[in-house]
Tab-separated table of C-alpha atoms in Angstrom:
chain	number	residue	atom	x	y	z
R	15	UNK	CA	-60.646	-39.990	-59.170
R	16	UNK	CA	-58.748	-40.224	-62.397
R	17	UNK	CA	-55.737	-38.484	-60.838
R	18	UNK	CA	-55.864	-40.886	-57.752
R	19	UNK	CA	-56.124	-43.896	-60.075
R	20	UNK	CA	-53.047	-42.648	-62.071
R	21	UNK	CA	-51.083	-42.057	-58.911
R	22	UNK	CA	-51.786	-45.628	-57.625
R	23	UNK	CA	-50.849	-46.990	-60.936
R	24	UNK	CA	-47.486	-45.194	-61.072
R	25	UNK	CA	-46.819	-46.326	-57.434
R	26	UNK	CA	-47.466	-49.925	-58.419
R	27	UNK	CA	-45.268	-49.736	-61.521
R	28	UNK	CA	-42.479	-48.048	-59.434
R	29	UNK	CA	-42.792	-50.825	-56.831
R	30	UNK	CA	-42.576	-53.500	-59.451
R	31	UNK	CA	-39.510	-51.937	-61.065
R	32	UNK	CA	-37.884	-51.787	-57.611
R	33	UNK	CA	-38.418	-55.350	-57.080
R	34	UNK	CA	-37.080	-56.315	-60.489
R	35	UNK	CA	-33.945	-54.142	-59.780
R	36	UNK	CA	-33.394	-55.743	-56.420
R	37	UNK	CA	-34.044	-59.249	-57.855
R	38	UNK	CA	-31.518	-58.378	-60.709
R	39	UNK	CA	-28.859	-57.160	-58.241
R	40	UNK	CA	-29.372	-60.142	-55.906
R	41	UNK	CA	-28.880	-62.509	-58.833
R	42	UNK	CA	-25.384	-61.066	-59.360
R	43	UNK	CA	-24.337	-61.842	-55.845
R	44	UNK	CA	-22.652	-65.103	-56.653
R	45	UNK	CA	-20.531	-63.650	-59.488
R	46	UNK	CA	-20.005	-60.126	-58.282
R	47	UNK	CA	-20.748	-59.796	-54.581
R	48	UNK	CA	-20.372	-56.262	-53.288
R	49	UNK	CA	-18.591	-55.683	-50.007
R	50	UNK	CA	-17.595	-52.626	-48.028
R	51	UNK	CA	-14.783	-52.329	-45.546
R	52	UNK	CA	-15.295	-50.405	-42.278
R	53	UNK	CA	-12.580	-48.385	-40.552
R	54	UNK	CA	-11.207	-51.293	-38.567
R	55	UNK	CA	-10.618	-53.339	-41.719
R	56	UNK	CA	-13.363	-55.868	-41.112
R	57	UNK	CA	-15.591	-56.845	-44.017
R	58	UNK	CA	-19.363	-56.403	-43.814
R	59	UNK	CA	-22.061	-57.395	-46.397
R	60	UNK	CA	-23.655	-54.543	-48.064
R	61	UNK	CA	-27.375	-54.102	-47.762
R	62	UNK	CA	-28.583	-53.323	-51.334
R	63	UNK	CA	-31.317	-50.771	-51.780
R	64	UNK	CA	-32.283	-48.627	-54.839
R	65	UNK	CA	-31.234	-45.494	-53.029
R	66	UNK	CA	-27.709	-46.732	-52.674
R	67	UNK	CA	-27.171	-47.571	-56.465
R	68	UNK	CA	-25.455	-44.099	-57.088
R	69	UNK	CA	-23.232	-44.749	-54.135
R	70	UNK	CA	-22.321	-48.225	-55.359
R	71	UNK	CA	-21.548	-46.875	-58.887
R	72	UNK	CA	-19.373	-44.239	-57.228
R	73	UNK	CA	-17.402	-46.708	-55.198
R	74	UNK	CA	-16.851	-48.929	-58.355
R	75	UNK	CA	-15.676	-45.789	-60.113
R	76	UNK	CA	-13.223	-44.981	-57.317
R	77	UNK	CA	-11.883	-48.610	-57.292
R	78	UNK	CA	-11.371	-48.304	-61.020
R	79	UNK	CA	-9.274	-45.143	-60.648
R	80	UNK	CA	-7.367	-46.591	-57.600
R	81	UNK	CA	-6.248	-49.613	-59.723
R	82	UNK	CA	-4.861	-47.192	-62.226
R	83	UNK	CA	-2.502	-45.544	-59.631
R	84	UNK	CA	1.250	-46.667	-60.511
R	85	UNK	CA	2.677	-48.993	-57.837
R	86	UNK	CA	5.645	-46.600	-57.345
R	87	UNK	CA	3.304	-43.675	-56.583
R	88	UNK	CA	1.107	-45.800	-54.414
R	89	UNK	CA	4.221	-46.820	-52.408
R	90	UNK	CA	5.226	-43.180	-51.919
R	91	UNK	CA	1.786	-42.348	-50.594
R	92	UNK	CA	1.604	-45.258	-48.232
R	93	UNK	CA	5.045	-44.578	-46.875
R	94	UNK	CA	3.994	-41.221	-45.649
R	95	UNK	CA	1.151	-42.744	-43.550
R	96	UNK	CA	1.525	-43.518	-39.786
R	97	UNK	CA	2.872	-46.906	-39.081
R	98	UNK	CA	-0.390	-47.970	-37.281
R	99	UNK	CA	-2.421	-47.024	-40.332
R	100	UNK	CA	-0.159	-49.156	-42.536
R	101	UNK	CA	-0.755	-52.183	-40.307
R	102	UNK	CA	-4.536	-51.536	-40.450
R	103	UNK	CA	-4.432	-51.217	-44.195
R	104	UNK	CA	-2.977	-54.685	-44.426
R	105	UNK	CA	-6.519	-56.052	-43.923
R	106	UNK	CA	-7.795	-54.528	-47.118
R	107	UNK	CA	-6.711	-57.370	-49.233
R	108	UNK	CA	-3.988	-59.991	-49.632
R	109	UNK	CA	-2.369	-57.827	-52.165
R	110	UNK	CA	-2.130	-54.952	-49.807
R	111	UNK	CA	-0.907	-57.204	-46.937
R	112	UNK	CA	1.878	-58.655	-49.048
R	113	UNK	CA	2.804	-55.192	-50.517
R	114	UNK	CA	3.074	-53.582	-47.065
R	115	UNK	CA	4.831	-56.600	-45.455
R	116	UNK	CA	7.306	-57.127	-48.359
R	117	UNK	CA	11.107	-56.530	-47.541
R	118	UNK	CA	11.501	-53.941	-50.449
R	119	UNK	CA	8.727	-51.749	-48.952
R	120	UNK	CA	10.017	-51.980	-45.388
R	121	UNK	CA	13.566	-51.108	-46.459
R	122	UNK	CA	12.332	-48.122	-48.423
R	123	UNK	CA	10.308	-47.106	-45.559
R	124	UNK	CA	13.387	-47.266	-43.221
R	125	UNK	CA	15.844	-45.474	-45.464
R	126	UNK	CA	13.616	-42.587	-46.521
R	127	UNK	CA	10.652	-41.389	-44.643
R	128	UNK	CA	11.530	-42.863	-41.296
R	129	UNK	CA	14.794	-40.926	-41.087
R	130	UNK	CA	12.694	-37.884	-40.633
R	131	UNK	CA	10.920	-39.238	-37.600
R	132	UNK	CA	11.743	-38.581	-33.980
R	133	UNK	CA	13.974	-41.041	-32.186
R	134	UNK	CA	12.138	-43.924	-30.364
R	135	UNK	CA	12.532	-44.055	-26.541
R	136	UNK	CA	11.313	-47.087	-24.700
R	137	UNK	CA	11.214	-47.526	-20.822
R	138	UNK	CA	10.575	-50.814	-19.034
R	139	UNK	CA	9.688	-50.918	-15.305
R	140	UNK	CA	9.838	-54.177	-13.303
R	141	UNK	CA	8.974	-54.303	-9.574
R	142	UNK	CA	9.911	-56.896	-6.934
R	143	UNK	CA	6.571	-58.634	-7.340
R	144	UNK	CA	7.181	-59.336	-10.936
R	145	UNK	CA	4.871	-56.781	-12.464
R	146	UNK	CA	6.194	-55.318	-15.799
R	147	UNK	CA	5.240	-52.514	-18.164
R	148	UNK	CA	6.751	-51.349	-21.360
R	149	UNK	CA	6.221	-47.648	-22.177
R	150	UNK	CA	6.908	-45.454	-25.170
R	151	UNK	CA	8.226	-42.000	-24.447
R	152	UNK	CA	8.247	-38.720	-26.527
R	153	UNK	CA	10.010	-35.418	-25.963
R	154	UNK	CA	7.768	-32.390	-25.060
R	155	UNK	CA	10.417	-29.662	-25.388
R	156	UNK	CA	12.713	-28.611	-28.087
R	157	UNK	CA	15.819	-29.044	-25.887
R	158	UNK	CA	14.558	-32.614	-24.783
R	159	UNK	CA	14.484	-31.708	-21.089
R	160	UNK	CA	11.297	-33.564	-20.468
R	161	UNK	CA	9.786	-36.785	-21.819
R	162	UNK	CA	6.135	-37.849	-21.428
R	163	UNK	CA	4.773	-41.325	-21.625
R	164	UNK	CA	2.605	-41.463	-24.757
R	165	UNK	CA	1.745	-45.112	-25.063
R	166	UNK	CA	1.671	-48.323	-22.967
R	167	UNK	CA	3.138	-51.200	-25.142
R	168	UNK	CA	2.711	-53.942	-22.649
R	169	UNK	CA	0.946	-57.204	-23.820
R	170	UNK	CA	0.043	-60.421	-22.024
R	171	UNK	CA	2.953	-62.811	-21.696
R	172	UNK	CA	5.580	-60.272	-22.679
R	173	UNK	CA	7.610	-60.584	-19.541
R	174	UNK	CA	11.291	-59.993	-19.262
R	175	UNK	CA	13.232	-56.660	-19.815
R	176	UNK	CA	14.262	-55.716	-23.196
R	177	UNK	CA	17.977	-55.797	-23.961
R	178	UNK	CA	18.314	-53.960	-27.291
R	179	UNK	CA	16.435	-52.906	-30.439
R	180	UNK	CA	17.172	-52.687	-34.162
R	181	UNK	CA	14.936	-50.992	-36.807
R	182	UNK	CA	11.902	-50.891	-34.527
R	183	UNK	CA	12.154	-54.541	-33.238
R	184	UNK	CA	12.831	-55.174	-29.525
R	185	UNK	CA	14.759	-58.142	-28.247
R	186	UNK	CA	13.720	-59.702	-24.764
R	187	UNK	CA	14.911	-62.619	-22.737
R	188	UNK	CA	12.113	-64.442	-21.007
R	189	UNK	CA	12.936	-67.604	-19.036
R	190	UNK	CA	16.125	-67.776	-20.904
R	191	UNK	CA	14.456	-67.825	-24.313
R	192	UNK	CA	14.813	-65.060	-26.847
R	193	UNK	CA	11.677	-63.088	-27.712
R	194	UNK	CA	11.251	-60.527	-30.473
R	195	UNK	CA	8.527	-57.947	-30.051
R	196	UNK	CA	7.242	-55.552	-32.576
R	197	UNK	CA	5.562	-52.596	-30.773
R	198	UNK	CA	3.788	-51.361	-33.824
R	199	UNK	CA	1.948	-54.587	-34.731
R	200	UNK	CA	1.992	-55.893	-31.054
R	201	UNK	CA	3.368	-59.151	-32.358
R	202	UNK	CA	5.411	-61.352	-30.003
R	203	UNK	CA	7.690	-64.147	-31.351
R	204	UNK	CA	9.264	-66.586	-28.957
R	205	UNK	CA	12.359	-68.517	-30.420
R	206	UNK	CA	13.175	-72.030	-29.415
R	207	UNK	CA	15.538	-72.800	-26.684
R	208	UNK	CA	19.250	-73.444	-27.486
R	209	UNK	CA	20.742	-76.871	-26.707
R	210	UNK	CA	23.989	-75.703	-25.327
R	211	UNK	CA	27.179	-77.733	-25.325
R	212	UNK	CA	28.399	-76.288	-22.067
R	213	UNK	CA	26.812	-77.182	-18.653
R	214	UNK	CA	27.264	-75.298	-15.456
R	215	UNK	CA	29.037	-77.369	-12.792
R	216	UNK	CA	28.306	-77.218	-9.065
R	217	UNK	CA	29.164	-73.822	-7.885
R	218	UNK	CA	29.193	-72.191	-11.279
R	219	UNK	CA	26.848	-69.737	-12.784
R	220	UNK	CA	25.260	-69.822	-16.241
R	221	UNK	CA	24.330	-66.740	-18.003
R	222	UNK	CA	22.541	-66.198	-21.435
R	223	UNK	CA	22.506	-62.937	-23.399
R	224	UNK	CA	20.781	-62.181	-26.673
R	225	UNK	CA	21.598	-59.325	-29.129
R	226	UNK	CA	19.617	-58.475	-32.255
R	227	UNK	CA	21.105	-56.902	-35.471
R	228	UNK	CA	20.635	-56.532	-39.287
R	229	UNK	CA	22.723	-58.014	-41.973
R	230	UNK	CA	22.413	-55.435	-44.770
R	231	UNK	CA	24.149	-57.671	-47.420
R	232	UNK	CA	21.616	-60.476	-47.205
R	233	UNK	CA	18.929	-58.223	-45.884
R	234	UNK	CA	18.279	-60.497	-42.797
R	235	UNK	CA	17.571	-59.925	-39.093
R	236	UNK	CA	19.718	-62.051	-36.915
R	237	UNK	CA	20.025	-62.763	-33.246
R	238	UNK	CA	23.417	-63.600	-31.663
R	239	UNK	CA	23.282	-65.449	-28.325
R	240	UNK	CA	26.220	-65.718	-25.853
R	241	UNK	CA	26.042	-68.425	-23.326
R	242	UNK	CA	28.573	-68.283	-20.440
R	243	UNK	CA	29.485	-70.474	-17.466
R	244	UNK	CA	31.909	-69.325	-14.762
R	245	UNK	CA	32.637	-69.751	-11.169
R	246	UNK	CA	33.052	-66.987	-8.610
R	247	UNK	CA	35.065	-63.816	-9.550
R	248	UNK	CA	34.987	-64.743	-13.265
R	249	UNK	CA	37.176	-67.867	-12.813
R	250	UNK	CA	36.999	-70.871	-15.394
R	251	UNK	CA	35.062	-68.816	-17.867
R	252	UNK	CA	33.625	-70.793	-20.718
R	253	UNK	CA	31.496	-69.284	-23.515
R	254	UNK	CA	29.894	-70.293	-26.750
R	255	UNK	CA	27.923	-68.258	-29.441
R	256	UNK	CA	24.777	-69.087	-31.562
R	257	UNK	CA	23.126	-67.273	-34.450
R	258	UNK	CA	19.521	-67.278	-35.429
R	259	UNK	CA	18.116	-65.884	-38.728
R	260	UNK	CA	14.699	-64.378	-38.333
R	261	UNK	CA	12.867	-66.127	-41.185
R	262	UNK	CA	10.438	-69.011	-41.643
R	263	UNK	CA	12.112	-72.343	-40.658
R	264	UNK	CA	15.071	-70.684	-38.915
R	265	UNK	CA	16.993	-72.457	-36.320
R	266	UNK	CA	20.044	-71.802	-33.993
R	267	UNK	CA	23.503	-72.385	-35.472
R	268	UNK	CA	26.658	-72.547	-33.473
R	269	UNK	CA	29.261	-69.981	-34.377
R	270	UNK	CA	32.858	-71.398	-34.889
R	271	UNK	CA	35.187	-68.935	-33.211
R	272	UNK	CA	38.519	-67.760	-34.724
R	273	UNK	CA	41.923	-68.940	-33.491
R	274	UNK	CA	42.497	-65.854	-31.363
R	275	UNK	CA	39.200	-66.233	-29.528
R	276	UNK	CA	38.950	-65.434	-25.784
R	277	UNK	CA	36.209	-66.901	-23.713
R	278	UNK	CA	34.321	-63.986	-21.972
R	279	UNK	CA	31.440	-63.130	-19.871
R	280	UNK	CA	29.249	-60.234	-21.114
R	281	UNK	CA	29.092	-57.279	-18.619
R	282	UNK	CA	25.825	-56.612	-16.977
R	283	UNK	CA	25.830	-53.050	-18.192
R	284	UNK	CA	26.737	-51.531	-21.656
R	285	UNK	CA	25.683	-53.053	-24.923
R	286	UNK	CA	25.701	-51.124	-28.066
R	287	UNK	CA	24.491	-51.722	-31.690
R	288	UNK	CA	25.944	-49.893	-34.628
R	289	UNK	CA	24.667	-50.886	-38.092
R	290	UNK	CA	25.438	-54.546	-38.898
R	291	UNK	CA	27.964	-55.011	-36.009
R	292	UNK	CA	26.892	-55.696	-32.509
R	293	UNK	CA	29.312	-54.577	-29.702
R	294	UNK	CA	29.186	-55.291	-26.019
R	295	UNK	CA	31.520	-55.088	-23.030
R	296	UNK	CA	32.794	-58.277	-21.519
R	297	UNK	CA	35.191	-59.656	-18.816
R	298	UNK	CA	37.870	-62.221	-19.645
R	299	UNK	CA	38.690	-62.491	-15.912
R	300	UNK	CA	38.269	-60.362	-12.883
R	301	UNK	CA	40.896	-57.858	-14.013
R	302	UNK	CA	40.639	-58.052	-17.922
R	303	UNK	CA	37.883	-55.990	-19.578
R	304	UNK	CA	37.347	-56.128	-23.340
R	305	UNK	CA	35.016	-54.999	-26.155
R	306	UNK	CA	33.472	-57.793	-28.213
R	307	UNK	CA	32.215	-57.189	-31.726
R	308	UNK	CA	30.082	-59.599	-33.794
R	309	UNK	CA	29.607	-58.956	-37.456
R	310	UNK	CA	26.122	-59.895	-38.607
R	311	UNK	CA	27.260	-60.489	-42.157
R	312	UNK	CA	30.531	-62.467	-41.761
R	313	UNK	CA	29.320	-63.873	-38.348
R	314	UNK	CA	32.874	-63.314	-36.990
R	315	UNK	CA	33.686	-62.432	-33.331
R	316	UNK	CA	36.420	-59.846	-32.580
R	317	UNK	CA	37.826	-59.319	-29.055
R	318	UNK	CA	39.711	-55.984	-28.320
R	319	UNK	CA	41.137	-55.584	-24.830
R	320	UNK	CA	40.486	-52.182	-23.099
R	321	UNK	CA	43.989	-50.932	-22.039
R	322	UNK	CA	45.067	-49.663	-18.606
R	323	UNK	CA	47.329	-46.672	-18.624
R	324	UNK	CA	50.749	-47.160	-16.985
R	325	UNK	CA	50.633	-46.330	-13.380
R	326	UNK	CA	46.918	-46.600	-13.139
R	327	UNK	CA	45.496	-49.419	-10.855
R	328	UNK	CA	43.426	-51.890	-12.819
R	329	UNK	CA	39.795	-51.867	-11.496
R	330	UNK	CA	38.143	-55.197	-10.839
R	331	UNK	CA	34.922	-56.066	-12.519
R	332	UNK	CA	33.054	-55.623	-9.236
R	333	UNK	CA	34.141	-52.005	-8.937
R	334	UNK	CA	34.292	-50.752	-12.564
R	335	UNK	CA	31.188	-48.880	-13.828
R	336	UNK	CA	31.302	-48.291	-17.501
R	337	UNK	CA	29.293	-48.753	-20.738
R	338	UNK	CA	29.635	-48.563	-24.469
R	339	UNK	CA	28.768	-45.281	-26.305
R	340	UNK	CA	29.254	-43.745	-29.785
R	341	UNK	CA	31.705	-40.953	-29.842
R	342	UNK	CA	32.116	-39.139	-33.229
R	343	UNK	CA	30.794	-42.139	-34.979
R	344	UNK	CA	33.157	-44.798	-33.356
R	345	UNK	CA	32.972	-46.979	-30.433
R	346	UNK	CA	34.188	-45.754	-27.001
R	347	UNK	CA	34.023	-46.845	-23.326
R	348	UNK	CA	32.506	-44.367	-20.867
R	349	UNK	CA	33.977	-45.118	-17.510
R	350	UNK	CA	32.114	-43.192	-14.807
R	351	UNK	CA	33.461	-45.180	-11.761
R	352	UNK	CA	34.867	-41.960	-10.257
R	353	UNK	CA	32.042	-39.605	-11.188
R	354	UNK	CA	30.515	-39.323	-7.790
R	355	UNK	CA	33.640	-38.886	-5.632
R	356	UNK	CA	36.106	-37.232	-8.017
R	357	UNK	CA	33.711	-35.667	-10.684
R	358	UNK	CA	35.724	-37.212	-13.541
R	359	UNK	CA	35.033	-39.600	-16.345
R	360	UNK	CA	37.615	-41.696	-18.386
R	361	UNK	CA	36.715	-41.984	-22.079
R	362	UNK	CA	38.495	-44.690	-24.026
R	363	UNK	CA	38.050	-44.243	-27.752
R	364	UNK	CA	38.749	-47.032	-30.219
R	365	UNK	CA	40.651	-45.088	-32.815
R	366	UNK	CA	41.539	-48.033	-34.984
R	367	UNK	CA	39.714	-51.362	-34.546
R	368	UNK	CA	41.981	-53.248	-36.972
R	369	UNK	CA	45.115	-52.315	-35.132
R	370	UNK	CA	43.245	-52.394	-31.695
R	371	UNK	CA	44.471	-48.785	-30.849
R	372	UNK	CA	42.815	-46.771	-28.213
R	373	UNK	CA	43.090	-43.176	-27.043
R	374	UNK	CA	42.106	-41.772	-23.649
R	375	UNK	CA	40.459	-38.689	-22.775
R	376	UNK	CA	39.526	-37.416	-19.193
R	377	UNK	CA	36.590	-35.364	-18.597
R	378	UNK	CA	35.665	-33.250	-15.523
R	379	UNK	CA	32.185	-32.594	-14.274
R	380	UNK	CA	31.413	-29.121	-13.008
R	381	UNK	CA	31.472	-29.080	-9.220
R	382	UNK	CA	28.216	-27.267	-9.092
R	383	UNK	CA	26.423	-30.192	-10.717
R	384	UNK	CA	27.779	-32.789	-8.264
R	385	UNK	CA	24.451	-32.831	-6.421
R	386	UNK	CA	22.887	-34.663	-9.457
R	387	UNK	CA	24.752	-37.771	-8.797
R	388	UNK	CA	23.806	-39.310	-5.499
R	389	UNK	CA	25.757	-41.951	-3.523
R	390	UNK	CA	22.721	-44.230	-3.080
R	391	UNK	CA	21.856	-44.330	-6.798
R	392	UNK	CA	23.692	-46.613	-9.184
R	393	UNK	CA	23.897	-45.197	-12.681
R	394	UNK	CA	24.022	-47.266	-15.922
R	395	UNK	CA	25.139	-46.096	-19.376
R	396	UNK	CA	22.262	-46.293	-21.751
R	397	UNK	CA	23.817	-45.094	-25.030
R	398	UNK	CA	23.913	-41.620	-26.534
R	399	UNK	CA	21.217	-39.194	-27.733
R	400	UNK	CA	20.909	-37.831	-31.202
R	401	UNK	CA	23.200	-34.893	-30.421
R	402	UNK	CA	25.810	-36.994	-28.836
R	403	UNK	CA	24.961	-36.688	-25.123
R	404	UNK	CA	25.515	-39.719	-22.894
R	405	UNK	CA	22.449	-41.126	-21.161
R	406	UNK	CA	22.903	-42.230	-17.567
R	407	UNK	CA	19.958	-44.001	-16.139
R	408	UNK	CA	19.338	-45.135	-12.558
R	409	UNK	CA	19.263	-48.857	-12.192
R	410	UNK	CA	16.469	-48.633	-9.576
R	411	UNK	CA	13.815	-46.025	-9.041
R	412	UNK	CA	12.027	-45.132	-5.780
R	413	UNK	CA	9.900	-42.150	-6.444
R	414	UNK	CA	10.442	-39.796	-9.383
R	415	UNK	CA	11.525	-40.973	-12.765
R	416	UNK	CA	14.369	-39.325	-14.678
R	417	UNK	CA	17.625	-39.736	-16.607
R	418	UNK	CA	20.823	-37.682	-16.734
R	419	UNK	CA	22.326	-36.522	-20.003
R	420	UNK	CA	25.988	-35.731	-19.944
R	421	UNK	CA	27.357	-33.334	-22.613
R	422	UNK	CA	30.956	-34.403	-23.368
R	423	UNK	CA	31.848	-31.247	-25.102
R	424	UNK	CA	30.775	-28.800	-22.455
R	425	UNK	CA	31.062	-31.204	-19.483
R	426	UNK	CA	27.451	-30.359	-18.638
R	427	UNK	CA	25.196	-32.749	-16.816
R	428	UNK	CA	21.488	-32.174	-17.109
R	429	UNK	CA	18.474	-33.836	-15.430
R	430	UNK	CA	15.651	-34.850	-17.722
R	431	UNK	CA	12.352	-35.639	-16.195
R	432	UNK	CA	9.944	-38.501	-17.235
R	433	UNK	CA	6.237	-37.727	-16.802
R	434	UNK	CA	3.236	-39.652	-17.266
R	435	UNK	CA	4.113	-42.774	-15.349
R	436	UNK	CA	1.147	-44.321	-13.516
R	437	UNK	CA	0.869	-43.576	-9.788
R	438	UNK	CA	0.999	-47.276	-8.874
R	439	UNK	CA	4.766	-47.173	-9.632
R	440	UNK	CA	5.476	-44.235	-7.253
R	441	UNK	CA	6.701	-44.987	-3.719
R	442	UNK	CA	7.947	-48.524	-4.397
R	443	UNK	CA	11.247	-49.934	-5.547
R	444	UNK	CA	11.495	-51.042	-9.176
R	445	UNK	CA	14.048	-51.902	-11.758
R	446	UNK	CA	14.413	-49.266	-14.385
R	447	UNK	CA	15.511	-49.949	-17.976
R	448	UNK	CA	15.681	-47.622	-20.952
R	449	UNK	CA	16.359	-47.870	-24.664
R	450	UNK	CA	17.071	-44.759	-26.694
R	451	UNK	CA	17.170	-45.539	-30.455
R	452	UNK	CA	18.459	-42.614	-32.395
R	453	UNK	CA	17.715	-43.890	-35.913
R	454	UNK	CA	15.070	-46.562	-35.250
R	455	UNK	CA	11.680	-46.501	-37.010
R	456	UNK	CA	8.338	-48.023	-36.317
R	457	UNK	CA	8.435	-51.415	-38.039
R	458	UNK	CA	5.567	-52.799	-40.029
R	459	UNK	CA	7.529	-56.129	-40.528
R	460	UNK	CA	5.515	-59.176	-39.844
R	461	UNK	CA	7.460	-61.804	-37.938
R	462	UNK	CA	7.155	-65.057	-39.628
R	463	UNK	CA	7.021	-68.198	-37.357
């Protein structure tokens, strides 16, 4: 009986101490409320029980040690995390959010760790019914002979087909408005429409092209827009250019061209971005082709005519099939107009941009590989791979998905398969667009509105 009474007394005292402890902790709620974060980054109130006091003390101890980590060391640790984890960790606190989103961190991320990542490859499909999908591809073989879809990056309202990319940001054109899309954060930013000074007259066509680039001097992302009106066969060409700085409160500014400016119409194929300078092919008239360069820092336009060799017949815009590539670190025009019937490619290399000097090189495809280029498939230049191979992609796909890689050193043409595309895209005609970014990284930049 005495032992039973002693046990009951101890249980009562324990219960009273427990209630006092809980009351004491609850009284601290207003001044020091404890919270815990789940994996998804959402805050949940912590249910306080005596059994969890050691856990709470341990968490407080961990937070104490975490605060003592130097900021430089913390930055080095976070930079080695996957981009999607960085985006999720922005929910930890306002301090973490501002830390990960700051320009200094993003620049360090791009110039150090991200250089070791694999190139980003994006593919966009658009069918005749208007259905669109944006896919991310990754190589499954050391020699890059096969790519597999690893992620669907489509979001509601994305629309359009991406034109180009810079440092992980994609540029779209939707209903003649520029859209910037971050595939890592899934954030879509639509820029305001431009109030153009040129109006298309009856019988004329109006075309709007957007290009995105980075100004390393001022550390700014900029968009340049070219608006063109022309009649049939590139007659009466009129063009103007606008610039938009991607920052809060940004607006479109008209670019004042230099004295030697030539009105031009950007070509439907072939645009290239190299550092802080945006390059694209354009037509001054039906017979005159040029490479237009826009410097993102000085915001100046430069037009360099693509020459025709003496004795060669100038190809009109409707027949010429060419695009811009990078050849030994400089701009070149890859003209594959005669690839199918003559198995040859004309390569115009811009040796000196200041003096506007070009050199021509003729490449011959191996006859045994002629079966890879079909007469019923129109090929478009989509830049170069990391090892300098030219990417030729079909404009339209009917069944299987693939690209062709042309080695300019060995004159070897290789077919690269793309696997993992949903079955609903097989057996129907769809527009096929591809962007291979050799040095692009996943961006954690938050696009300010």
